[in-house]
CSV table of C-alpha atoms in Angstrom, one decimal:
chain,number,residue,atom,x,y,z
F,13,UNK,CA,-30.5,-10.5,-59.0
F,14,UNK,CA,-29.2,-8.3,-62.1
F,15,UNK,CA,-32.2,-8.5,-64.7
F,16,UNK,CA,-30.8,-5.9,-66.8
F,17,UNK,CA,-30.1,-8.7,-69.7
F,18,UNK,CA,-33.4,-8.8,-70.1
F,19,UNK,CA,-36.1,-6.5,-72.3
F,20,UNK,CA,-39.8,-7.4,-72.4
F,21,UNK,CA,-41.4,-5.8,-75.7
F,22,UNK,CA,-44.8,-6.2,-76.4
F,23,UNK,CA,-46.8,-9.4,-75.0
F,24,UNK,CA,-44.7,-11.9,-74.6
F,25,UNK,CA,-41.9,-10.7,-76.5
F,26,UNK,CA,-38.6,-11.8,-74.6
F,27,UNK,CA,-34.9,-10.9,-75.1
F,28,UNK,CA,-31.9,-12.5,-73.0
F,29,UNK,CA,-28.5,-11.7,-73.3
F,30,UNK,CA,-25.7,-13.7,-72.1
F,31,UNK,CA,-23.1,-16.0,-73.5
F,32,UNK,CA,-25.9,-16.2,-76.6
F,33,UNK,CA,-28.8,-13.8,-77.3
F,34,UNK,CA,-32.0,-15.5,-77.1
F,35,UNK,CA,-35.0,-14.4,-78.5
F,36,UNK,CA,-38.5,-15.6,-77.7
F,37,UNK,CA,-41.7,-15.4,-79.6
F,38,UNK,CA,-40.2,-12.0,-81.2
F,39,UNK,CA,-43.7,-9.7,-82.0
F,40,UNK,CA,-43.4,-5.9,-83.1
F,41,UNK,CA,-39.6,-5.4,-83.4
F,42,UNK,CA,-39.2,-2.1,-84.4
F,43,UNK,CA,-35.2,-2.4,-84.6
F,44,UNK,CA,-33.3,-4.4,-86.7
F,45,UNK,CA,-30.8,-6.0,-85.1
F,46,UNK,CA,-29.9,-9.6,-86.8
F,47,UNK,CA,-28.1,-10.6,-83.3
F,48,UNK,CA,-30.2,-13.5,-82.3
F,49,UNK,CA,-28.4,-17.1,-81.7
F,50,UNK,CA,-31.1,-19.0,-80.8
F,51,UNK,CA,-35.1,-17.9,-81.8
F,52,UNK,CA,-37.9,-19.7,-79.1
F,53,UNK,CA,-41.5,-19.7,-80.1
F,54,UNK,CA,-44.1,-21.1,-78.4
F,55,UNK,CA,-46.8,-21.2,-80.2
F,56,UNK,CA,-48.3,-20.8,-83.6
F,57,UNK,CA,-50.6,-17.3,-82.8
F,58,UNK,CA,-49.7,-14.3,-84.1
F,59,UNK,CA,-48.4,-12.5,-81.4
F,60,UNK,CA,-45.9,-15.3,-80.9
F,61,UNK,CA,-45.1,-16.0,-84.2
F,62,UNK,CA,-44.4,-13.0,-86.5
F,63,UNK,CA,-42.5,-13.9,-89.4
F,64,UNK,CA,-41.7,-10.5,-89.6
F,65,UNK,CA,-39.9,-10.0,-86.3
F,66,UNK,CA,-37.7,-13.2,-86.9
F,67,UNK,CA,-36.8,-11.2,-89.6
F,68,UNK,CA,-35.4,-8.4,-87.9
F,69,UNK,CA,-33.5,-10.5,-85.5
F,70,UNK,CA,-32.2,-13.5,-87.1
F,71,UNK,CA,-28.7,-13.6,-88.4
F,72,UNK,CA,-27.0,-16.2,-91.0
F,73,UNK,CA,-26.5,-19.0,-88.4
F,74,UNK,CA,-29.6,-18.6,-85.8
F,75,UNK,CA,-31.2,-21.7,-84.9
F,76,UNK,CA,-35.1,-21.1,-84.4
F,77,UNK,CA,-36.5,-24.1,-81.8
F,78,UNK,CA,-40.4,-24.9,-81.9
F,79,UNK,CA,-43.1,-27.1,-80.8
F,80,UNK,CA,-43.0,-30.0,-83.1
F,81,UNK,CA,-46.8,-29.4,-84.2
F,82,UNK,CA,-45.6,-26.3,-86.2
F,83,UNK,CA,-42.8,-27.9,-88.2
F,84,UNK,CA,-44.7,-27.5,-91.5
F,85,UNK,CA,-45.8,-24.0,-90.5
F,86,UNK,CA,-42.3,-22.9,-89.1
F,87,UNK,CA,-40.5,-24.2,-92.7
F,88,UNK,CA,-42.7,-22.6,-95.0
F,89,UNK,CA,-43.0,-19.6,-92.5
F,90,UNK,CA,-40.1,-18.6,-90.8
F,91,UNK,CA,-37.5,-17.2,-93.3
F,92,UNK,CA,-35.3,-19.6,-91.9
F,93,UNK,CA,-34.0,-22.5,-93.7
F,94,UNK,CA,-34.9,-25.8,-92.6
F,95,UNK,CA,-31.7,-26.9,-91.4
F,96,UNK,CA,-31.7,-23.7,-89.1
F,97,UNK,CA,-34.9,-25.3,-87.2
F,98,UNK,CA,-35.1,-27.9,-84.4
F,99,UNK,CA,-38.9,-28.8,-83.4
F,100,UNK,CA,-39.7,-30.2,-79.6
F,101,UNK,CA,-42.3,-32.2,-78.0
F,102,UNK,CA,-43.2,-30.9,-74.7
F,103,UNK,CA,-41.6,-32.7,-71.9
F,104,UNK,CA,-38.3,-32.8,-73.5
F,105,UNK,CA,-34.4,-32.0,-72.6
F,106,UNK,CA,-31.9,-31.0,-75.4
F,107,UNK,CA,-28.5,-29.8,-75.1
F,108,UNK,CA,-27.4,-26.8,-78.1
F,109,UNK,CA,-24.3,-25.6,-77.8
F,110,UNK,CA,-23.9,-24.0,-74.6
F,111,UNK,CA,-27.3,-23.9,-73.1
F,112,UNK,CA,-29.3,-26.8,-72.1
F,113,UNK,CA,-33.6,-26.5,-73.0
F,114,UNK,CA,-36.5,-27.9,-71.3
F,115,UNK,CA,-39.8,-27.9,-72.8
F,116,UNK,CA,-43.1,-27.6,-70.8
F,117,UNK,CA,-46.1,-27.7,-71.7
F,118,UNK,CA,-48.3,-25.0,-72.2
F,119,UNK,CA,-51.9,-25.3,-72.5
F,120,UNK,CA,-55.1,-23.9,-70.8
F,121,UNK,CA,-57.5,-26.2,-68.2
F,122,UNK,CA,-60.6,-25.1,-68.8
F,123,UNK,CA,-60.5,-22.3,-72.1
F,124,UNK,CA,-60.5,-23.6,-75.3
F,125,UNK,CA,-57.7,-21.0,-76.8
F,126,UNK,CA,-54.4,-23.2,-76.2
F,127,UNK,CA,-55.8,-27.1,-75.9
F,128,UNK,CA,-52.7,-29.4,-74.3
F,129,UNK,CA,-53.4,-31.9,-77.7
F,130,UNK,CA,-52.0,-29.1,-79.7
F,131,UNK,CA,-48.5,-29.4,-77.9
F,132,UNK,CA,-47.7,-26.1,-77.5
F,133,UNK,CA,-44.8,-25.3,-75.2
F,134,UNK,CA,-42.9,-22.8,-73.1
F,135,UNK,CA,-39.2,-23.1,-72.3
F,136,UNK,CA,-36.8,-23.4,-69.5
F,137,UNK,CA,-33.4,-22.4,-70.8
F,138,UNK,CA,-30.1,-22.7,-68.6
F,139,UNK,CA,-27.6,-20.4,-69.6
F,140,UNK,CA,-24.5,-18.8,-67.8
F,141,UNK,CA,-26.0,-20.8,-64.7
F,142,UNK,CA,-29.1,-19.4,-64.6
F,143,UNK,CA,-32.2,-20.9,-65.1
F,144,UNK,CA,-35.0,-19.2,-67.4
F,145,UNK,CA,-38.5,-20.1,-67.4
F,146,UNK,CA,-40.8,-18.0,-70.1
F,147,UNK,CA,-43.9,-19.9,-70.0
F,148,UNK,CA,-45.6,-19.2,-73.0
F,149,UNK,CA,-49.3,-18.6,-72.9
F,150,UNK,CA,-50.7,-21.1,-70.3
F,151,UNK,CA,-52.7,-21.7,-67.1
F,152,UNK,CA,-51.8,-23.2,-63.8
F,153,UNK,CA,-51.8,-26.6,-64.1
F,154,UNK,CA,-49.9,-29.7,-62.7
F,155,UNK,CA,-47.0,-29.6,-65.9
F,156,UNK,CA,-45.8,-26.0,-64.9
F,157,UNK,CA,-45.9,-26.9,-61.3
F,158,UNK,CA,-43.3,-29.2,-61.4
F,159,UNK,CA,-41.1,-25.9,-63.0
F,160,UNK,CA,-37.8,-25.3,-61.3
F,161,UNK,CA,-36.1,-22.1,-62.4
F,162,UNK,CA,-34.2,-18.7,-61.0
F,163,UNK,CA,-36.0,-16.2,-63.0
F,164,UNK,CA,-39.7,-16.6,-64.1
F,165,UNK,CA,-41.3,-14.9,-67.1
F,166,UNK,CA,-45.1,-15.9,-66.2
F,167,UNK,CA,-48.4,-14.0,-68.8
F,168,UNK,CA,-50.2,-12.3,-66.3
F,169,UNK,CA,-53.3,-10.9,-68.6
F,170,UNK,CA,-55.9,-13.5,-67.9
F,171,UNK,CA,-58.7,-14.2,-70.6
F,172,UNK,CA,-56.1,-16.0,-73.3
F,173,UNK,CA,-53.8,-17.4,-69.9
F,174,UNK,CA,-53.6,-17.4,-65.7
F,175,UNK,CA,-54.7,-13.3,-64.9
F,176,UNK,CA,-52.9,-12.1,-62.0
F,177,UNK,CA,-54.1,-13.2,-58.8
F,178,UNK,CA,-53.7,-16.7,-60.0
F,179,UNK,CA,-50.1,-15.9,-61.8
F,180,UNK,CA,-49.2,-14.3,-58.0
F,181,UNK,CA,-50.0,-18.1,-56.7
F,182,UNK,CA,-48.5,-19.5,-58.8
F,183,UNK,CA,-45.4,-17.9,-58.8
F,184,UNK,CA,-45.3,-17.5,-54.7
F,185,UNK,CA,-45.7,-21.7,-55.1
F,186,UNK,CA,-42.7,-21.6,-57.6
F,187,UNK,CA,-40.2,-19.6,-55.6
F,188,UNK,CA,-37.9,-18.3,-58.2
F,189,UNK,CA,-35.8,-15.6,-57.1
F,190,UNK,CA,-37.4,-13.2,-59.6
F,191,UNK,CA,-40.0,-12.7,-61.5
F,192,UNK,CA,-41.2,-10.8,-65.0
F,193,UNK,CA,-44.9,-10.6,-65.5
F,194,UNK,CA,-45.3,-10.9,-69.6
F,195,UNK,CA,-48.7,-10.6,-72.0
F,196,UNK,CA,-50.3,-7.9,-70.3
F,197,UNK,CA,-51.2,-4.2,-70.9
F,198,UNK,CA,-51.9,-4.3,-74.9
F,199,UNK,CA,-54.0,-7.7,-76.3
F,200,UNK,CA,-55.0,-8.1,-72.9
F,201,UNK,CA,-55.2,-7.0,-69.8
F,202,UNK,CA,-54.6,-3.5,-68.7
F,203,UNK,CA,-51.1,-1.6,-67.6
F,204,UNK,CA,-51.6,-1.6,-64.1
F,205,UNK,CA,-52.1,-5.4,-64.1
F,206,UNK,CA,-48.3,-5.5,-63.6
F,207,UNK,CA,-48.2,-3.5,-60.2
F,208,UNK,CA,-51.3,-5.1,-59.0
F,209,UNK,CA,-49.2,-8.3,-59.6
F,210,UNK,CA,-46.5,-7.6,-57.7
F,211,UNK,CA,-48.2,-6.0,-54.7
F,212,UNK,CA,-49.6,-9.8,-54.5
F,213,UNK,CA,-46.6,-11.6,-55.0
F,214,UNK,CA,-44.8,-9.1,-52.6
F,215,UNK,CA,-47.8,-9.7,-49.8
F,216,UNK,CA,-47.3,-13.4,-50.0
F,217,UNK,CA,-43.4,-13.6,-50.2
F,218,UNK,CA,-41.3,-10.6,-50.3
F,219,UNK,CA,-38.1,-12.8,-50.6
F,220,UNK,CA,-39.0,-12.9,-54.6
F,221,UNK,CA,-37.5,-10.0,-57.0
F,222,UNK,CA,-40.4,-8.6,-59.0
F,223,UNK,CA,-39.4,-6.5,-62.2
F,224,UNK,CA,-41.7,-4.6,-64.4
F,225,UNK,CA,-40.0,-4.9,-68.0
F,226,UNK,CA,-43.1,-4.4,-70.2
F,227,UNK,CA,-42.7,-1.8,-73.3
C-alpha cells in the first residue's frame, strides 16, 4: 500500500492527503501551510491540542471535529469560529462532505492519564476508500478492538499509552494492511522504539506493511 500521503511530525502529529487534507492533533508545525479541510483532535493535552499549530494549518473554511468534552475549551481556544467546529461523543458515525468518521474511544485501563469518563476519542476516517484509524493516546482495551480499518496509526511510547510489545499485539490482532507507529521518540519513548516495533509486528505477521514516518 502507497503511504506516501501521509507525514508523521512530532508525537502524534498526523497529516493525510487525498480528496481533502486532514490534519490530526497538529503539534510543532514549523510550516505554514493553511491547507487543512478538516482538523481532528483527540484530546485536550498539549501535545494534541496546540492552538498554535491549528494556526498554521487552518484555512478560511476548515472544519475542526472534537470530543464533545472540549467544546468550551475548543471555542474559546481554537482560533476557529464556532460555526467551524463539530464536537463527538465517542462511539459515534457522521458523514462531512466526502468522508465518513467514526469515533472510538480512547482512554487508558489501568493509568490514570486518559480516564474513559473524560470521553476522549480517536478517529477512523474513510476517505478515497480507505479506511484510517489514528488512535489517539490510548491502551488496549475492548473499544479499540472492535477497530476495523486499512491503515493503522497506533502510539507506541508506553508510560502515557500501549508501549510497543503490547501496540505489536494489538495491531497483529487488528490486521490492517499497514501500519504507522505514532507518540514515540520525543515525550516518550525512545527512537528505536519504532524498529523494535516492527521487528514484533513483522515476527508475528509479515503480511502487515510497517512504515516508519516519525520526524
Amino acid at each position: 500500500m502507497n503511504l506516501e500521503n501521509i507525514t508523521v511530525n512530532t508525537q502524534s502529529s498526523i497529516r493525510i492527503e487525498g480528496s481533502k487534507v486532514l490534519y490530526f492533533d497538529p503539534f510543532q508545525i514549523t510550516e505554514t501551510k493553511h491547507d487543512a479541510d478538516v482538523i481532528f483532535i483527540t484530546h485536550e493535552h498539549y501535545d494534541h491540542f496546540e492552538p498554535d499549530s491549528i494556526a498554521k494549518v487552518k484555512k478560511e473554511d476548515t472544519l475542526l471535529v472534537a470530543p464533545e468534552s472540549m467544546k468550551k475549551k475548543v471555542i474559546s481556544e481554537s482560533g476557529l469560529a464556532s460555526d467551524q467546529c463539530v464536537f463527538y461523543n465517542p462511539g459515534e458515525i457522521h458523514k462531512q462532505d466526502e468522508i465518513t468518521i467514526e469515533t472510538i474511544p480512547a482512554y487508558n485501563k489501568l493509568k490514570p492519564f486518559h480516564p474513559k469518563g473524560k470521553k476522549w476519542q480517536g478517529y477512523v476516517v474513510q476517505m478515497d476508500d480507505i479506511r484510517y484509524y489514528v488512535a489517539g493516546d490510548t491502551d488496549v482495551n475492548e473499544d479499540i478492538r472492535k477497530v476495523q480499518c486499512d491503515v493503522a496509526m497506533i502510539p507506541i511510547g508506553g508510560h502515557f499509552t500501549m508501549d510497543k510489545k503490547q501496540a505489536a499485539d494489538y495491531v497483529t490482532s487488528l490486521k490492517p494492511q499497514a501500519v504507522i507507529p505514532t507518540h514515540y521518540g520525543s515525550i516518550v519513548g525512545n527512537q528505536t522504539d519504532g524498529q523494535d516495533f516492527e521487528k514484533d509486528v513483522k515476527a508475528k505477521d509479515p503480511e502487515i506493511q510497517v512504515e516508519l514516518k516519525l520526524c
